[in-house]
Amino acid sequence: MKLRLKPLASDIFICIYAVVSLYLRFKYESETPISPLNSIVMGICFVVILWVLIKLKVLNPNWFGLFNSKENKS
């Protein structure tokens, strides 16, 4: 059985993930001297993890209903 989150759960997970990843980046960068390139690479890694989860259909974002989904079209 493949793990798939419902659209609303996916939206909530993505929001929490974004807030936590930003918090971790800011906290890590303020505690240690880090170059801008390392900061950019760390940010790209967080985004790639999210992108992979969406491509594997583990996350099914609906963007909180802001855009028409494929299922709602007639």
PDB file of C-alpha atoms in Angstrom:
ATOM      1  CA  MET A   1       0.000   0.000   0.000  1.00  0.00           C
ATOM      2  CA  LYS A   2       1.378   3.332  -1.046  1.00  0.00           C
ATOM      3  CA  LEU A   3       1.351   6.184   1.451  1.00  0.00           C
ATOM      4  CA  ARG A   4      -0.710   9.127   0.169  1.00  0.00           C
ATOM      5  CA  LEU A   5      -1.927  12.103   2.119  1.00  0.00           C
ATOM      6  CA  LYS A   6      -5.233  13.787   1.349  1.00  0.00           C
ATOM      7  CA  PRO A   7      -5.041  17.278  -0.200  1.00  0.00           C
ATOM      8  CA  LEU A   8      -5.856  19.178   3.002  1.00  0.00           C
ATOM      9  CA  ALA A   9      -3.406  17.104   5.048  1.00  0.00           C
ATOM     10  CA  SER A  10      -0.779  17.671   2.347  1.00  0.00           C
ATOM     11  CA  ASP A  11      -1.331  21.439   2.462  1.00  0.00           C
ATOM     12  CA  ILE A  12      -0.984  21.478   6.249  1.00  0.00           C
ATOM     13  CA  PHE A  13       2.149  19.284   6.091  1.00  0.00           C
ATOM     14  CA  ILE A  14       3.743  21.573   3.481  1.00  0.00           C
ATOM     15  CA  CYS A  15       3.028  24.690   5.573  1.00  0.00           C
ATOM     16  CA  ILE A  16       4.445  23.110   8.726  1.00  0.00           C
ATOM     17  CA  TYR A  17       7.464  21.816   6.776  1.00  0.00           C
ATOM     18  CA  ALA A  18       8.160  25.278   5.340  1.00  0.00           C
ATOM     19  CA  VAL A  19       7.952  26.979   8.731  1.00  0.00           C
ATOM     20  CA  VAL A  20      10.121  24.358  10.459  1.00  0.00           C
ATOM     21  CA  SER A  21      12.739  24.345   7.695  1.00  0.00           C
ATOM     22  CA  LEU A  22      12.982  28.146   7.755  1.00  0.00           C
ATOM     23  CA  TYR A  23      13.284  28.094  11.550  1.00  0.00           C
ATOM     24  CA  LEU A  24      16.046  25.476  11.409  1.00  0.00           C
ATOM     25  CA  ARG A  25      17.937  27.415   8.721  1.00  0.00           C
ATOM     26  CA  PHE A  26      17.754  30.711  10.605  1.00  0.00           C
ATOM     27  CA  LYS A  27      18.727  29.066  13.896  1.00  0.00           C
ATOM     28  CA  TYR A  28      21.667  27.175  12.361  1.00  0.00           C
ATOM     29  CA  GLU A  29      22.893  30.214  10.436  1.00  0.00           C
ATOM     30  CA  SER A  30      22.769  32.468  13.487  1.00  0.00           C
ATOM     31  CA  GLU A  31      24.700  29.988  15.674  1.00  0.00           C
ATOM     32  CA  THR A  32      27.472  29.150  13.213  1.00  0.00           C
ATOM     33  CA  PRO A  33      29.344  31.241  10.671  1.00  0.00           C
ATOM     34  CA  ILE A  34      28.122  29.988   7.325  1.00  0.00           C
ATOM     35  CA  SER A  35      28.759  31.236   3.811  1.00  0.00           C
ATOM     36  CA  PRO A  36      25.899  32.415   1.587  1.00  0.00           C
ATOM     37  CA  LEU A  37      26.555  29.538  -0.809  1.00  0.00           C
ATOM     38  CA  ASN A  38      26.074  26.986   1.974  1.00  0.00           C
ATOM     39  CA  SER A  39      22.840  28.716   2.953  1.00  0.00           C
ATOM     40  CA  ILE A  40      21.548  28.532  -0.617  1.00  0.00           C
ATOM     41  CA  VAL A  41      22.480  24.845  -0.911  1.00  0.00           C
ATOM     42  CA  MET A  42      20.707  24.074   2.364  1.00  0.00           C
ATOM     43  CA  GLY A  43      17.570  25.877   1.144  1.00  0.00           C
ATOM     44  CA  ILE A  44      17.648  24.028  -2.169  1.00  0.00           C
ATOM     45  CA  CYS A  45      17.943  20.702  -0.318  1.00  0.00           C
ATOM     46  CA  PHE A  46      14.823  21.480   1.743  1.00  0.00           C
ATOM     47  CA  VAL A  47      12.902  22.389  -1.425  1.00  0.00           C
ATOM     48  CA  VAL A  48      14.101  19.280  -3.298  1.00  0.00           C
ATOM     49  CA  ILE A  49      12.861  17.020  -0.483  1.00  0.00           C
ATOM     50  CA  LEU A  50       9.419  18.622  -0.769  1.00  0.00           C
ATOM     51  CA  TRP A  51       9.481  18.387  -4.575  1.00  0.00           C
ATOM     52  CA  VAL A  52      10.361  14.675  -4.454  1.00  0.00           C
ATOM     53  CA  LEU A  53       7.496  13.952  -2.055  1.00  0.00           C
ATOM     54  CA  ILE A  54       5.072  15.696  -4.430  1.00  0.00           C
ATOM     55  CA  LYS A  55       6.471  13.886  -7.499  1.00  0.00           C
ATOM     56  CA  LEU A  56       6.190  10.508  -5.731  1.00  0.00           C
ATOM     57  CA  LYS A  57       2.528  11.375  -5.022  1.00  0.00           C
ATOM     58  CA  VAL A  58       3.038  11.099  -1.265  1.00  0.00           C
ATOM     59  CA  LEU A  59       1.864  14.705  -1.009  1.00  0.00           C
ATOM     60  CA  ASN A  60      -1.115  15.878  -3.045  1.00  0.00           C
ATOM     61  CA  PRO A  61      -1.303  19.648  -2.548  1.00  0.00           C
ATOM     62  CA  ASN A  62      -4.545  21.430  -3.308  1.00  0.00           C
ATOM     63  CA  TRP A  63      -3.153  24.861  -2.331  1.00  0.00           C
ATOM     64  CA  PHE A  64      -6.049  25.224   0.147  1.00  0.00           C
ATOM     65  CA  GLY A  65      -8.551  25.251  -2.722  1.00  0.00           C
ATOM     66  CA  LEU A  66      -7.145  28.378  -4.372  1.00  0.00           C
ATOM     67  CA  PHE A  67      -6.739  26.696  -7.748  1.00  0.00           C
ATOM     68  CA  ASN A  68      -9.056  24.289  -9.535  1.00  0.00           C
ATOM     69  CA  SER A  69      -7.885  20.741  -9.130  1.00  0.00           C
ATOM     70  CA  LYS A  70      -7.923  18.167 -11.936  1.00  0.00           C
ATOM     71  CA  GLU A  71     -10.656  16.200 -10.158  1.00  0.00           C
ATOM     72  CA  ASN A  72     -13.088  19.155 -10.017  1.00  0.00           C
ATOM     73  CA  LYS A  73     -13.056  19.833 -13.768  1.00  0.00           C
ATOM     74  CA  SER A  74     -16.056  18.561 -15.719  1.00  0.00           C
TER      75      SER A  74
END
